[in-house]
PDB file of C-alpha atoms in Angstrom:
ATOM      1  CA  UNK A 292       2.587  35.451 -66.011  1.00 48.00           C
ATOM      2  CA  UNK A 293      -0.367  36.862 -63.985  1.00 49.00           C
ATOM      3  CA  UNK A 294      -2.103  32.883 -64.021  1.00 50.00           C
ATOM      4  CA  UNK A 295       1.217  31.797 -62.782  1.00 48.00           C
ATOM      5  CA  UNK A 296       1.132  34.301 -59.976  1.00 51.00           C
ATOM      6  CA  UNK A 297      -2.153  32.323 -57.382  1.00 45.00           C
ATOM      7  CA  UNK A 298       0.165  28.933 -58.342  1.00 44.00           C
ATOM      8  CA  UNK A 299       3.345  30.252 -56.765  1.00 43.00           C
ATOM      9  CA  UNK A 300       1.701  31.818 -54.169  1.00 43.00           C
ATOM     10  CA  UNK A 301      -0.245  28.401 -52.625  1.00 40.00           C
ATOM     11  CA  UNK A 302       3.163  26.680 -53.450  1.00 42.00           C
ATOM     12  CA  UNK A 303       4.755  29.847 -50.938  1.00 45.00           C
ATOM     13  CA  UNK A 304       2.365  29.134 -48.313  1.00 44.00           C
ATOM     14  CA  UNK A 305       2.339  25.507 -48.352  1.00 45.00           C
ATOM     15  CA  UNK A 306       6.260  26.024 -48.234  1.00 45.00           C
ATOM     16  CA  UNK A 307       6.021  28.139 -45.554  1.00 42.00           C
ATOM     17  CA  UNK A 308       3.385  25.618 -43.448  1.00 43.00           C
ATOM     18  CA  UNK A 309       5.978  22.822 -43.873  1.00 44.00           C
ATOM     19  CA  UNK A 310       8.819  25.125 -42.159  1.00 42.00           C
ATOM     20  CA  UNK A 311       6.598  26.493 -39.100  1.00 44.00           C
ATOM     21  CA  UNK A 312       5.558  22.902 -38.689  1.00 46.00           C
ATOM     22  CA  UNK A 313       9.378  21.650 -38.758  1.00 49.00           C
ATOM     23  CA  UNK A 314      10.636  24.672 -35.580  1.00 47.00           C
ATOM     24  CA  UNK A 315       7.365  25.418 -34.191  1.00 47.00           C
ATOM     25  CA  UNK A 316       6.195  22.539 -31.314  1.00 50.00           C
ATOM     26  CA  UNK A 317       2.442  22.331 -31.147  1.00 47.00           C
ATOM     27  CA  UNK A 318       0.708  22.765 -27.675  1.00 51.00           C
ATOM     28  CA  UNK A 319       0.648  20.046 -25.118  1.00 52.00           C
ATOM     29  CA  UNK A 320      -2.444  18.513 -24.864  1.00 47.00           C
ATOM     30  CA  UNK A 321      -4.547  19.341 -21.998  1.00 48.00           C
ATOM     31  CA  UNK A 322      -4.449  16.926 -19.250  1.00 48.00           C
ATOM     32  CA  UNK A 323      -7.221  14.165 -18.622  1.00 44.00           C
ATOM     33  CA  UNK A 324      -9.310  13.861 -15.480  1.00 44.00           C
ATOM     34  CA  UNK A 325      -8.208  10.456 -13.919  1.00 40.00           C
ATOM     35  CA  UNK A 326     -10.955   7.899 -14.497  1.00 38.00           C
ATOM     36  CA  UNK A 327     -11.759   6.354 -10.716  1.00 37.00           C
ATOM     37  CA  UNK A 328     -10.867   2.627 -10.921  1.00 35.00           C
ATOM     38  CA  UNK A 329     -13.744   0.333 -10.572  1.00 37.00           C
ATOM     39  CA  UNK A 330     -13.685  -1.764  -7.526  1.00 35.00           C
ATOM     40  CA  UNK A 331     -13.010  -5.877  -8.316  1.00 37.00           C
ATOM     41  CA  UNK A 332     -16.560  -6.269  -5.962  1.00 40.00           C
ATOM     42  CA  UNK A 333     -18.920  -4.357  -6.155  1.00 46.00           C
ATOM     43  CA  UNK A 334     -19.719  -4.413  -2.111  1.00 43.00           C
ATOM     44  CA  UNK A 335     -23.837  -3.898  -3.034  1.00 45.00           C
ATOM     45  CA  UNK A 336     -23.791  -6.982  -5.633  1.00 51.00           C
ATOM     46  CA  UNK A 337     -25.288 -10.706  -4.649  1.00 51.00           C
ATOM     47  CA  UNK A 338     -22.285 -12.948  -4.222  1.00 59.00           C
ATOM     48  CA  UNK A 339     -21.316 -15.092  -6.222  1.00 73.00           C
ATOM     49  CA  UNK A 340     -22.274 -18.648  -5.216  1.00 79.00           C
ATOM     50  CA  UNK A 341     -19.895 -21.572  -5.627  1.00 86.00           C
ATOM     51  CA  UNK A 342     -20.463 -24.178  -7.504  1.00 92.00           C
ATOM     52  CA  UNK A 343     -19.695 -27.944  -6.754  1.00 94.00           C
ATOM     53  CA  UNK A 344     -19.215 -30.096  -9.747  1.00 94.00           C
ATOM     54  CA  UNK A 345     -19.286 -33.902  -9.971  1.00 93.00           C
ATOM     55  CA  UNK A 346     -15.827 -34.126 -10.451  1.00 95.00           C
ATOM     56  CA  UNK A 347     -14.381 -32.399  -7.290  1.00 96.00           C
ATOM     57  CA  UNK A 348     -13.989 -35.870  -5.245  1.00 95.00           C
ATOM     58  CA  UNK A 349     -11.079 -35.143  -3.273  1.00 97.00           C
ATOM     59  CA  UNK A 350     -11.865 -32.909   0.001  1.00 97.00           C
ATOM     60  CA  UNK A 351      -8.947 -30.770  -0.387  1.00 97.00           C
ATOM     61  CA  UNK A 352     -10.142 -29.540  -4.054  1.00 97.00           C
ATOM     62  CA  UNK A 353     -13.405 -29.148  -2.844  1.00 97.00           C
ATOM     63  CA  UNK A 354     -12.097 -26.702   0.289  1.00 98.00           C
ATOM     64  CA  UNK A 355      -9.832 -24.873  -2.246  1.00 97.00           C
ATOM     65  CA  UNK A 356     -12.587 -24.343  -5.089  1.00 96.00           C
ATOM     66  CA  UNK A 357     -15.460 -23.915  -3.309  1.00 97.00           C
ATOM     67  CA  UNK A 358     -15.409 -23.365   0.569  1.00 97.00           C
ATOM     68  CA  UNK A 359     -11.799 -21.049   0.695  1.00 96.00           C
ATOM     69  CA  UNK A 360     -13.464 -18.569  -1.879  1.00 95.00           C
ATOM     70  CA  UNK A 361     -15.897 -17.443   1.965  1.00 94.00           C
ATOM     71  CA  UNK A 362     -13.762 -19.053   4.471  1.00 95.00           C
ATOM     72  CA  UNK A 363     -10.351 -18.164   3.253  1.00 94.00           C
ATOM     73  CA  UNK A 364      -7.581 -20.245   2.000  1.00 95.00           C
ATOM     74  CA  UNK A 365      -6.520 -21.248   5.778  1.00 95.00           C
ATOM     75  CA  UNK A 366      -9.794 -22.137   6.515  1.00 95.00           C
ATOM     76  CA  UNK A 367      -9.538 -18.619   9.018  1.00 93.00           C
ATOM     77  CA  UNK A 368     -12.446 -17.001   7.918  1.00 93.00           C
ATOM     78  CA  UNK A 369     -13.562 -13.517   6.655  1.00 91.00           C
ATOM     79  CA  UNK A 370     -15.099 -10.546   8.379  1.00 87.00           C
ATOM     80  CA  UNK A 371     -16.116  -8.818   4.899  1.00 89.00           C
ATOM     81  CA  UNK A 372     -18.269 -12.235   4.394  1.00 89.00           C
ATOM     82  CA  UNK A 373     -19.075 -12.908   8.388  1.00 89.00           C
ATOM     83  CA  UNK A 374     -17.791 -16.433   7.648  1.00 92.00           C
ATOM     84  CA  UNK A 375     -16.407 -18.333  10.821  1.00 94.00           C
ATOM     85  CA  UNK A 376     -12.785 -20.003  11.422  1.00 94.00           C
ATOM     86  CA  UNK A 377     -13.934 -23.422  10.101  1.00 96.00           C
ATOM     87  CA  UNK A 378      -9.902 -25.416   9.931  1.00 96.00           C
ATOM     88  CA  UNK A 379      -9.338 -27.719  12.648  1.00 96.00           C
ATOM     89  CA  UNK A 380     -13.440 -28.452  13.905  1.00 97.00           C
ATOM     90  CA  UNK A 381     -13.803 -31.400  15.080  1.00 97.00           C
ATOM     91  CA  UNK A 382     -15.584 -33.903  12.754  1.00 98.00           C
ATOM     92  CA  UNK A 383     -18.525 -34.126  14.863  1.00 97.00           C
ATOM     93  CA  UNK A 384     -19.286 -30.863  14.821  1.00 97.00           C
ATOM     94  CA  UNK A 385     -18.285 -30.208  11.142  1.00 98.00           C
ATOM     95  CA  UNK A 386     -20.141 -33.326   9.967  1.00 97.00           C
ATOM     96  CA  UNK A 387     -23.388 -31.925  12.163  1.00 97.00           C
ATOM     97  CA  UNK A 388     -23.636 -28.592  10.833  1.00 97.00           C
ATOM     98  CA  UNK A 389     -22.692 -29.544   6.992  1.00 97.00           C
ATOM     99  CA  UNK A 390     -25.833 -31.856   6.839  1.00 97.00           C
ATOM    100  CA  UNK A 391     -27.594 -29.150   8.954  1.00 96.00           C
ATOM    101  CA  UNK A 392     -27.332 -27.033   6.134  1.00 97.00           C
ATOM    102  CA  UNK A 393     -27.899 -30.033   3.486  1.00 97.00           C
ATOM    103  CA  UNK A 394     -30.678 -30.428   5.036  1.00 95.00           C
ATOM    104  CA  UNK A 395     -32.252 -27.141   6.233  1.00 94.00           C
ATOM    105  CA  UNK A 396     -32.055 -27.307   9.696  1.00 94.00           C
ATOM    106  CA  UNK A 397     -29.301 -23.994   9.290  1.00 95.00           C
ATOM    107  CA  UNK A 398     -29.664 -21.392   6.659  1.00 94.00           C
ATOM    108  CA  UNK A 399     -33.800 -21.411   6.537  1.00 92.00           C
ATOM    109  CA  UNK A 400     -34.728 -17.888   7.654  1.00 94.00           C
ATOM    110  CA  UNK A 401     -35.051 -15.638   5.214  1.00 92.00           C
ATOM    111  CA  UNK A 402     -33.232 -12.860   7.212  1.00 93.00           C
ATOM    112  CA  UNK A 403     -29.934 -15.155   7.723  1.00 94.00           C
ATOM    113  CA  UNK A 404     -28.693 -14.096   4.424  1.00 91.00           C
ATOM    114  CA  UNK A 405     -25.153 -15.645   5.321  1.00 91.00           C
ATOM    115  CA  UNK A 406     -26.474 -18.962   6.288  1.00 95.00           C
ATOM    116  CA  UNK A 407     -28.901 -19.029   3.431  1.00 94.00           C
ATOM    117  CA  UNK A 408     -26.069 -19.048   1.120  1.00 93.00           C
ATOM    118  CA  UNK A 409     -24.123 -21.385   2.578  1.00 96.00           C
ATOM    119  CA  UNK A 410     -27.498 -23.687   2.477  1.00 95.00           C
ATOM    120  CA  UNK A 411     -27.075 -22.841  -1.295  1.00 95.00           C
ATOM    121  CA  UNK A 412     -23.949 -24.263  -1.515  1.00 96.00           C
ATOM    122  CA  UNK A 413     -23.915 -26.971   1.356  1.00 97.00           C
ATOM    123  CA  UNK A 414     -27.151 -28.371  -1.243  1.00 96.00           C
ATOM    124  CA  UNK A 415     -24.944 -29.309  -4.243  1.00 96.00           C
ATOM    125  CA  UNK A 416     -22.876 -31.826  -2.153  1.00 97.00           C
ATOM    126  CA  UNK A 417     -23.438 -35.209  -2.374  1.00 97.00           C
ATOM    127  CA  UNK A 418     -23.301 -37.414   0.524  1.00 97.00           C
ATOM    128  CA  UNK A 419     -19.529 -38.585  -0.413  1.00 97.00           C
ATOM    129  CA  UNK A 420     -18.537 -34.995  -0.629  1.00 98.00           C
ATOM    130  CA  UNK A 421     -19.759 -33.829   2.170  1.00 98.00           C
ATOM    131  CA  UNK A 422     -17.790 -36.671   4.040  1.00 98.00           C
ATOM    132  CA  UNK A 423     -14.498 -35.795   1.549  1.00 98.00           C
ATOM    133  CA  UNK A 424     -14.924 -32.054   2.884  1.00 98.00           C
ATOM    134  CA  UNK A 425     -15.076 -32.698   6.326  1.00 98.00           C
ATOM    135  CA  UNK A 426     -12.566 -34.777   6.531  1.00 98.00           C
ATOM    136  CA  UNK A 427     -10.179 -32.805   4.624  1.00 98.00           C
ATOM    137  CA  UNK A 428     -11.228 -29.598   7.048  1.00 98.00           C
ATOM    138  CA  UNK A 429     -10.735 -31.048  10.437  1.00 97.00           C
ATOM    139  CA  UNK A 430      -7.341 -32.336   9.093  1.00 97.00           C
ATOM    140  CA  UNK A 431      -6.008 -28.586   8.514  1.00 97.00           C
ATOM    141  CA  UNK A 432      -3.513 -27.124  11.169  1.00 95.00           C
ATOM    142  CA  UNK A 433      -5.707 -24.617  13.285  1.00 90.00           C
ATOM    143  CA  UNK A 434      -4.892 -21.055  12.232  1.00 85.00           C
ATOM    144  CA  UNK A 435      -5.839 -17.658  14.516  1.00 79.00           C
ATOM    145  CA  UNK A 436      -7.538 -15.827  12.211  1.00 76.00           C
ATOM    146  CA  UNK A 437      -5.997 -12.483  10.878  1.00 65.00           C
ATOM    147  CA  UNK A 438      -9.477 -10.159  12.266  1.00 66.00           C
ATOM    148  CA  UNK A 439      -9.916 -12.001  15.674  1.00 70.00           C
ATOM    149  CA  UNK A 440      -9.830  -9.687  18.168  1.00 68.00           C
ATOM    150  CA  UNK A 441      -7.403  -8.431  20.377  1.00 58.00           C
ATOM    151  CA  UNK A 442      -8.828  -6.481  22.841  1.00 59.00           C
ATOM    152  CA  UNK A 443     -12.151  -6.765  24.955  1.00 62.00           C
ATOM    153  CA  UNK A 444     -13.475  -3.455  23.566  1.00 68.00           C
ATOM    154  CA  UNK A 445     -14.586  -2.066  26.912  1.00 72.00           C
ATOM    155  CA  UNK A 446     -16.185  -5.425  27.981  1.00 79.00           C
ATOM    156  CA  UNK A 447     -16.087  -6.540  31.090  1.00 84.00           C
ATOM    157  CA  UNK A 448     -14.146  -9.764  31.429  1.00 84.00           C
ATOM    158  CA  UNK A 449     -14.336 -10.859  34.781  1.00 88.00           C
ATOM    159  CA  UNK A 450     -18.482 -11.030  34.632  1.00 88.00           C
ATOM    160  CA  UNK A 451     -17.973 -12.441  31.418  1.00 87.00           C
ATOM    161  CA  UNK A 452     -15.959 -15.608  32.867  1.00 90.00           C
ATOM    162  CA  UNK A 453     -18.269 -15.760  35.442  1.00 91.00           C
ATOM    163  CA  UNK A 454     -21.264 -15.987  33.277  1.00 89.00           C
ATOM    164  CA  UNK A 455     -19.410 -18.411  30.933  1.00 92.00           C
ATOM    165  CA  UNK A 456     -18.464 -20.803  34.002  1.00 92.00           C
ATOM    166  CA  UNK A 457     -21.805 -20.556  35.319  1.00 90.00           C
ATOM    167  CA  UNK A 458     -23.455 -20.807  31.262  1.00 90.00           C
ATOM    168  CA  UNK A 459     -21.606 -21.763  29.123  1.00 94.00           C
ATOM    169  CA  UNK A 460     -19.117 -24.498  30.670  1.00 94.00           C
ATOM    170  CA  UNK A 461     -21.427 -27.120  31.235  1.00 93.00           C
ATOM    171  CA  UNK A 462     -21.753 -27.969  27.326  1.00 95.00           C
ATOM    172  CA  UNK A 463     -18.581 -26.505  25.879  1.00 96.00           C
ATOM    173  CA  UNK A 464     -16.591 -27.595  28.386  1.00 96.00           C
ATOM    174  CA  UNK A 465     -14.106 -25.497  31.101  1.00 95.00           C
ATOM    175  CA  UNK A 466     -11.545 -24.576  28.282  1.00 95.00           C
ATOM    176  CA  UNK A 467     -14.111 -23.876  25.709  1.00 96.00           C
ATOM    177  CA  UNK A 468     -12.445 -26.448  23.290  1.00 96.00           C
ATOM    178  CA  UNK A 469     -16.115 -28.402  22.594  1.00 97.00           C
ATOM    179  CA  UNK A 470     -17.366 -31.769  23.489  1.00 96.00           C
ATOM    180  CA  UNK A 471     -18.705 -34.209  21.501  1.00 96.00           C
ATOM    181  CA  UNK A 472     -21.396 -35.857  24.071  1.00 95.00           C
ATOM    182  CA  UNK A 473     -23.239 -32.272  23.690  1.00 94.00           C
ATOM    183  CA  UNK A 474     -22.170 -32.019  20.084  1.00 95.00           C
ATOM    184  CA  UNK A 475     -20.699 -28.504  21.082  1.00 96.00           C
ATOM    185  CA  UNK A 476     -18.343 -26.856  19.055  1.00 96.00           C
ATOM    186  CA  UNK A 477     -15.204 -25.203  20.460  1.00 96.00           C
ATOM    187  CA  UNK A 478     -15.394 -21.529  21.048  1.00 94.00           C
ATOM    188  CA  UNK A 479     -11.478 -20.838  22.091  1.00 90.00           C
ATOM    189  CA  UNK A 480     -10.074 -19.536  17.967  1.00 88.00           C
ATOM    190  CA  UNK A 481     -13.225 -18.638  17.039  1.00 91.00           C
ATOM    191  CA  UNK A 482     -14.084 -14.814  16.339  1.00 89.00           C
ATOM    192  CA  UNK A 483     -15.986 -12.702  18.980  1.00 88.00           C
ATOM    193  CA  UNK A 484     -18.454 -11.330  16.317  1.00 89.00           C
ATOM    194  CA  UNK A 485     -19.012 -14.761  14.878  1.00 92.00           C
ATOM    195  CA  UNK A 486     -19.708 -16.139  18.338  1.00 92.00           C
ATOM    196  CA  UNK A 487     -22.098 -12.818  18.754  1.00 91.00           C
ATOM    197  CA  UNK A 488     -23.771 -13.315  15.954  1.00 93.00           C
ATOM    198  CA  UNK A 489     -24.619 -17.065  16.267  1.00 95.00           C
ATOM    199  CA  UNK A 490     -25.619 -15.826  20.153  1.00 94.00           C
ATOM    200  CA  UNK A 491     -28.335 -13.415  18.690  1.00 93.00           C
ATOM    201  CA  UNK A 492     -29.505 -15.562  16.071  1.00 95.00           C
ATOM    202  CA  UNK A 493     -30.159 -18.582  18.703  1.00 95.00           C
ATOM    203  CA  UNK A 494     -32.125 -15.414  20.563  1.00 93.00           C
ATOM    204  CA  UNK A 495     -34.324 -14.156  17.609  1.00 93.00           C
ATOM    205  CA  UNK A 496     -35.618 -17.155  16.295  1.00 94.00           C
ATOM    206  CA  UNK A 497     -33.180 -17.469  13.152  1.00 95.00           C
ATOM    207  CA  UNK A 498     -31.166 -20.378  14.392  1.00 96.00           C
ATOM    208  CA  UNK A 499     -32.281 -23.850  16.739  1.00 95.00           C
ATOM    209  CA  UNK A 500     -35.901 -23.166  16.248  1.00 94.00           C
ATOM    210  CA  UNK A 501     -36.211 -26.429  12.940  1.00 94.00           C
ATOM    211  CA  UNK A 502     -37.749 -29.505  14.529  1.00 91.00           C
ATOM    212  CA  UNK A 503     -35.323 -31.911  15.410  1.00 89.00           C
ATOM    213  CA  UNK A 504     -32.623 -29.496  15.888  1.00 93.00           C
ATOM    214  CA  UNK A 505     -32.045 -31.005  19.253  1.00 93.00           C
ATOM    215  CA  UNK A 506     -28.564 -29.110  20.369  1.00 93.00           C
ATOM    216  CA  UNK A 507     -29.889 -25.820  18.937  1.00 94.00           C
ATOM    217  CA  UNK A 508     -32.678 -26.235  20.814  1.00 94.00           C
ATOM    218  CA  UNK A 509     -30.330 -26.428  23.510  1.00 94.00           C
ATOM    219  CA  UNK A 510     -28.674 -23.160  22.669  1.00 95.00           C
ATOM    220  CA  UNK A 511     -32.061 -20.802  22.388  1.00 94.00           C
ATOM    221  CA  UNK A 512     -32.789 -22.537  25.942  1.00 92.00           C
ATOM    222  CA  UNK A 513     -29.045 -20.954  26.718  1.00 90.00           C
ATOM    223  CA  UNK A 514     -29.321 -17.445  25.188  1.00 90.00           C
ATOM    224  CA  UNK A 515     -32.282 -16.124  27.136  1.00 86.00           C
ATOM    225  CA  UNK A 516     -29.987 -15.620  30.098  1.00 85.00           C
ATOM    226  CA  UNK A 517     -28.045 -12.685  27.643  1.00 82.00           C
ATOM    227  CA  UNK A 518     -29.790  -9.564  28.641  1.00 79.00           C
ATOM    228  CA  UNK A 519     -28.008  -7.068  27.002  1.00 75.00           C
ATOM    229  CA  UNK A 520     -25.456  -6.152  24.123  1.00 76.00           C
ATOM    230  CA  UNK A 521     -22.733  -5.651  27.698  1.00 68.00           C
ATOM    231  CA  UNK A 522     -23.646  -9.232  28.892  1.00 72.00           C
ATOM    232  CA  UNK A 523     -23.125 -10.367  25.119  1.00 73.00           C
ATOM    233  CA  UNK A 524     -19.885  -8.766  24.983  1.00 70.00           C
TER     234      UNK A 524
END
């Protein structure tokens, strides 16, 4: 009877584990710390470069696979990417400055990182696709792109039509819509710090300067006049 005793008592307890376990609820678990979510792009990280295959023939499925993915599906551009309004250039212009980039005369400075990479990728096109592209980009409907913008930011607009009628005219002509015996692109849609950009980069050497650049050439002539970041503006 006494060996039988330790036996009935672990059978008692174990009993009596099984019961509190039945009525009695454990704790909640303590809460976890919410685990930040990891941004799609990294904002620091090289971009990723398009690439053009041999396949993509058509224009439109080279636009949608390669050039949308910096220049937005509308062809509007992107202020995160400082890529320009490209939909609806004239084919002059769009043909010009593709095979300026083909063939280095845009995107050589080391300090244009933008234009470098759109060397990059203006490089993999053949001479068919670069045609197929172009034509398929002056064809789209002309979009005002969603970050132009909307206010003149404390500029002063009356010099600044003065100095464009007096600058700028002569080449782009009086409604700023390009002309094709300068090779000048339209400014009217396009965004102000795209246009400033391109201005400062005629100024500093990183655009026009290539031999046989003959209209950017032009332009660095053009920019000297710009004094200031007001003037610019």
């Amino acid at each position: 009877m006494a060996q039988a005793r330790p036996i009935l008592f672990l059978l008692a307890a174990a009993a009596l584990i099984f019961v509190t376990s039945r009525f009695v609820k454990p704790p909640p678990p303590a809460p976890r710390k919410p685990v930040a979510a990891k941004p799609a792009v990294d904002p620091g990280a090289t971009p990723v470069i398009p690439m053009v295959t041999a396949d993509m023939k058509d224009g439109k499925v080279i636009f949608e696979k390669v050039c949308s993915v910096c220049h937005g599906p509308d062809g509007g551009g992107r202020s995160d990417l400082k890529s320009p309004a490209i939909a609806s250039l004239p084919e002059y212009y769009a043909k010009h400055q593709i095979n300026g980039f083909r063939e280095g005369r845009r995107g050589h400075h080391p300090e244009d990182t933008q234009s470098s990479l759109m060397g990059m990728i203006a490089k993999q096109l053949t001479e068919a696709q670069a045609e197929a592209v172009v034509a398929h980009i002056t064809k789209m409907p002309r979009t005002l792109p969603a970050d132009i913008e909307k206010d003149s930011k404390n500029a002063d607009v009356a010099n600044g039509q003065m100095l464009f009628q007096e600058r700028c005219m002569e080449c782009h002509r009086y409604n700023a819509t390009g002309e094709i015996a300068f090779g000048s692109p339209p400014l009217v849609g396009q965004q102000a710090w795209y246009i400033m950009a391109q201005i400062a980069k005629f100024k500093n050497g990183q655009r026009g300067t290539v031999k046989g650049d003959v209209n950017g050439a032009k332009m660095v002539l053009s920019s000297n006049f710009i004094e200031d970041e007001q003037m610019l503006r």
